[in-house]
Coordinates of C-alpha atoms in Angstrom, one line a residue:
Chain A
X1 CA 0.0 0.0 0.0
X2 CA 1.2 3.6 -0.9
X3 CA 3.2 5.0 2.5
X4 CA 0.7 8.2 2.1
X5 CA -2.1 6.5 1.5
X6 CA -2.2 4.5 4.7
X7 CA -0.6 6.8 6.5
X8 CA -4.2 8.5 5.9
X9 CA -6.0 5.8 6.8
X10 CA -4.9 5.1 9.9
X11 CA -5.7 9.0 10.4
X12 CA -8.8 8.2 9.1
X13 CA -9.7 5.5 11.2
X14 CA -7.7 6.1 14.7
X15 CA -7.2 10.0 14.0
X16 CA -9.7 11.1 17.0
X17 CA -7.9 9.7 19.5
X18 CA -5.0 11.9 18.6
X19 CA -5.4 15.9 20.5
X20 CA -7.3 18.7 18.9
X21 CA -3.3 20.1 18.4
X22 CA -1.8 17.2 16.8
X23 CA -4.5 16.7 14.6
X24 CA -4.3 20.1 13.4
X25 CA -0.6 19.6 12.2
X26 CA -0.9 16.0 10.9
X27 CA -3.9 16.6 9.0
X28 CA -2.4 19.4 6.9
X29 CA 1.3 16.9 6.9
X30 CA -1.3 13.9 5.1
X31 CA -3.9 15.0 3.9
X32 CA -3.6 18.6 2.8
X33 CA -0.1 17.0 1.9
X34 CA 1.6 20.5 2.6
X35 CA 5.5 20.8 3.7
X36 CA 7.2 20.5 7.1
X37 CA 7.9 23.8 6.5
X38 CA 5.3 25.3 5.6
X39 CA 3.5 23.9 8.3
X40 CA 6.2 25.2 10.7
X41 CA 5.5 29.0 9.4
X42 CA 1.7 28.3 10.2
X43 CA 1.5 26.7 12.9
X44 CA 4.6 28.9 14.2
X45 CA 6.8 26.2 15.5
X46 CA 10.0 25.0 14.3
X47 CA 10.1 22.5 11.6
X48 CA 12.3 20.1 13.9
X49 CA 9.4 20.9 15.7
X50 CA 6.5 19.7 13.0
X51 CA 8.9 17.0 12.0
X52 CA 9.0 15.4 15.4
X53 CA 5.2 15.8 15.9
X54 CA 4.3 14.0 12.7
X55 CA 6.5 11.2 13.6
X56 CA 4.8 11.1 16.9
X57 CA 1.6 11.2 15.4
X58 CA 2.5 8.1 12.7
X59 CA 3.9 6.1 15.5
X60 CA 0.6 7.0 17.9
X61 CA -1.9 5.3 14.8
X62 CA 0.2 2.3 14.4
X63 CA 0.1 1.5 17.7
X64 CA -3.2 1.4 17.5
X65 CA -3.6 -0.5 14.3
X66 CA -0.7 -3.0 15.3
X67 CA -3.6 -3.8 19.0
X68 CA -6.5 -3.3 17.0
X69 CA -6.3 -4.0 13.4
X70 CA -9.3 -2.7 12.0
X71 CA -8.0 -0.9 9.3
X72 CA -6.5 -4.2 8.0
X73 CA -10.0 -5.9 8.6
X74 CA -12.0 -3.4 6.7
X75 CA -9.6 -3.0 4.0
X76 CA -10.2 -7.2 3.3
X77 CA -13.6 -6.4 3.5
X78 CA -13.7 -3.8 1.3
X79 CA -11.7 -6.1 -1.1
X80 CA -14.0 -8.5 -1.0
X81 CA -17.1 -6.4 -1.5
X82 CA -15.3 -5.1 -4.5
X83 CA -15.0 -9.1 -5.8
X84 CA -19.2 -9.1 -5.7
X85 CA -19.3 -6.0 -7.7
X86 CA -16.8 -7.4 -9.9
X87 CA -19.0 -11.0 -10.1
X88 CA -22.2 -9.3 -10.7
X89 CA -20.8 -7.3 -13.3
X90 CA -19.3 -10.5 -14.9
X91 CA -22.3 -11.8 -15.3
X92 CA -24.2 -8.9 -16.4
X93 CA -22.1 -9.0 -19.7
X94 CA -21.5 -12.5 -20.0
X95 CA -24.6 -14.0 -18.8
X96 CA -22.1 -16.6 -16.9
X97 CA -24.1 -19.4 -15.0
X98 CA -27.0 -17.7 -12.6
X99 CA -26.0 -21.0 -9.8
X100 CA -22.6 -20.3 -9.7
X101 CA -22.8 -16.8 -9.5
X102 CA -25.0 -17.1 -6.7
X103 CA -22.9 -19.5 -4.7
X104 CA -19.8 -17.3 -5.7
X105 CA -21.3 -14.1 -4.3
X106 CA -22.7 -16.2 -0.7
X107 CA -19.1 -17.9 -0.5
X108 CA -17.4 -14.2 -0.2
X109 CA -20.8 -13.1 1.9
X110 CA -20.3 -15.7 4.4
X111 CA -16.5 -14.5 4.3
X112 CA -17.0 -11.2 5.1
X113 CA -20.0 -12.0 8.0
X114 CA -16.6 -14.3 9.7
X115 CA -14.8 -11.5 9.6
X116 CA -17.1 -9.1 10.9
Chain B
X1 CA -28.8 -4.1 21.5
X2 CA -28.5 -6.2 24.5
X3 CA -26.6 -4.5 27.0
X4 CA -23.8 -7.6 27.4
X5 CA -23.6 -8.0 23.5
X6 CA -23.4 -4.4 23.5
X7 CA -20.1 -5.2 25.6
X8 CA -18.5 -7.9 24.9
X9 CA -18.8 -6.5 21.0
X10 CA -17.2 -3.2 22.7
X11 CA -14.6 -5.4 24.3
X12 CA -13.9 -7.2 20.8
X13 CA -12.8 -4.5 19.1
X14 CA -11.2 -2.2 21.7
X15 CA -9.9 -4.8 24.8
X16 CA -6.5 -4.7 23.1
X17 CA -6.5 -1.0 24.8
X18 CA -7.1 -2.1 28.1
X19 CA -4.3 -3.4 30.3
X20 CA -3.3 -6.6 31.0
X21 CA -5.3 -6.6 34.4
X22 CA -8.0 -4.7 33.1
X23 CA -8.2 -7.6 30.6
X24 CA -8.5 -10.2 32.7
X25 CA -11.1 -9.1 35.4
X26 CA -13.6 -7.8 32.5
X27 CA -13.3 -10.5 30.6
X28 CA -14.2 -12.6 33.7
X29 CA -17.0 -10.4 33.8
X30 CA -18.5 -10.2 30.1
X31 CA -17.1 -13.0 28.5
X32 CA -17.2 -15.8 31.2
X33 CA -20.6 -14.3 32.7
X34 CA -18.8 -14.6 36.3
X35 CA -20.7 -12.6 39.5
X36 CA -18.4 -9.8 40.9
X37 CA -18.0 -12.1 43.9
X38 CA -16.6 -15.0 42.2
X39 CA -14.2 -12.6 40.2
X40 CA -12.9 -10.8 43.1
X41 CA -12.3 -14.0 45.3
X42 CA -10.1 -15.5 42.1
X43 CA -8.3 -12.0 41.8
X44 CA -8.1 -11.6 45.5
X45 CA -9.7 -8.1 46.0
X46 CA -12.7 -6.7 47.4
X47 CA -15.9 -7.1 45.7
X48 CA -16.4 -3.4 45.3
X49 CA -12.6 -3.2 43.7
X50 CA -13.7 -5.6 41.0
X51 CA -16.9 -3.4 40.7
X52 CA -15.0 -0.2 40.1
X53 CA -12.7 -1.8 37.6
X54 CA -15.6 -3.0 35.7
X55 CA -17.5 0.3 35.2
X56 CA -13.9 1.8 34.6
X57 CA -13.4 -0.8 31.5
X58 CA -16.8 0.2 30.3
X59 CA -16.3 3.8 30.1
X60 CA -13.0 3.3 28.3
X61 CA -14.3 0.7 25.8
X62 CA -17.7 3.1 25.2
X63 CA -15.1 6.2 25.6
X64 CA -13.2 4.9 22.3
X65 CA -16.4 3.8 20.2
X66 CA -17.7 7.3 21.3
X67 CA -14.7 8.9 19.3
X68 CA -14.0 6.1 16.6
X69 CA -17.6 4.6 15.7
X70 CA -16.7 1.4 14.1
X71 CA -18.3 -1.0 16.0
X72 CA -21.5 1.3 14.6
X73 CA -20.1 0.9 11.5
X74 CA -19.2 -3.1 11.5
X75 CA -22.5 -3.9 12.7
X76 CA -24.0 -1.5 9.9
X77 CA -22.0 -3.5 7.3
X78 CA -23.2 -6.6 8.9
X79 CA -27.1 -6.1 8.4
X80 CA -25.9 -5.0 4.7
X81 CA -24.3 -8.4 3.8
X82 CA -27.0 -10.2 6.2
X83 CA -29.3 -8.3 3.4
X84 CA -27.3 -9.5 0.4
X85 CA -27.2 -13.2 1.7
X86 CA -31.0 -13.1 2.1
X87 CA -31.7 -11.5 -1.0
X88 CA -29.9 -14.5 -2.8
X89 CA -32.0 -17.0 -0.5
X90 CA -35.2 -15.5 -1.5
X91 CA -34.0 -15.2 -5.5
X92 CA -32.8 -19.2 -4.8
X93 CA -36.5 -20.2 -3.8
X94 CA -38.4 -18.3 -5.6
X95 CA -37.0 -17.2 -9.1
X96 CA -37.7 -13.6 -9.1
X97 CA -36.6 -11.7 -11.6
X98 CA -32.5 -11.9 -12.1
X99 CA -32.2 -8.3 -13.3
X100 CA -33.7 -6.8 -10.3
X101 CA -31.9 -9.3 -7.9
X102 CA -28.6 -8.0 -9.5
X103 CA -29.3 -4.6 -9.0
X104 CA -30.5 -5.1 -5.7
X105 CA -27.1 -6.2 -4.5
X106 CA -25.1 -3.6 -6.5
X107 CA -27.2 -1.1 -4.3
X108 CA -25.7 -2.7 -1.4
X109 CA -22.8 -3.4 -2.4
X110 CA -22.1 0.5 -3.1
X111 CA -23.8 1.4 0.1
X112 CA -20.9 -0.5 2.1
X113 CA -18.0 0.8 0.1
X114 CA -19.4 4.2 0.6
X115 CA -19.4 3.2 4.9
X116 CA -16.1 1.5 4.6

């Protein structure tokens, strides 16, 4: 998975449990994907000072994700949601077995209900 | 919900935030379905000590979903796949029409990706 890309989904998942403060610099470090820097002369801290916070922040939301892993578990689900879209789109242009299909979506159904 | 599903499905997704100890004495409570007294004789404190530790897990565990929502969300995915698996039951039984059935689950299926 792209580095910034999960780096805003952890945010996206754990961020609240991070302070009103460093919310405010890591959201404009990932999403808003602006420079150490430049958040430094905003927020009016050094950019040692921005630097250190971000890491804090990254490390804070994988130690949640490494006791939690829910990111993980909803990314698999959202895979496998994708695989029934893919299925009955399959079919719709194919018109592949209407059985198999069926069984094919309740397999990945009864896959994502385990995981839930 | 019920009020011990409600908890135990608290303590499923968040009871990696607790401590150690924390862990132990709630789960005694939730999961095992032991009385305050029979926890605190096996722990060896006080009654009321097991009680306080027990409300002080709960407000942690409902604490976190109050900030992060994803059991909310989990169990809204749930009932959508729930809906998809009965949709195919009653398509199995009763041949309605394959079209509809299709887009029925596309619906949902976009519903989730859009929650996840």
């Amino acid at each position: 998975m792209d580095e910034i890309f999960k780096q805003a989904l952890l945010y996206d998942f754990y961020g609240e449990l991070l302070t009103e403060h460093q919310k405010e610099i890591y959201e404009q470090f990932v999403l808003e994907d602006l420079s150490l820097s430049e958040i430094a002369l905003s927020a009016g801290i050094s950019r040692q000072g921005v630097h250190d916070m971000v890491r804090r922040c990254q490390r804070i939301l994988e130690g949640y994700e490494e006791k939690l892993q829910l990111v993980e578990k909803f990314v698999s689900i959202k895979e496998k949601v994708h695989e029934i879209d893919r299925i009955l789109e399959t079919y719709g242009n194919k018109k592949t077995d209407t059985k198999k299909m069926i069984a094919d979506i309740r397999r990945i159904a009864d896959k994502i209900i385990e995981e839930l």
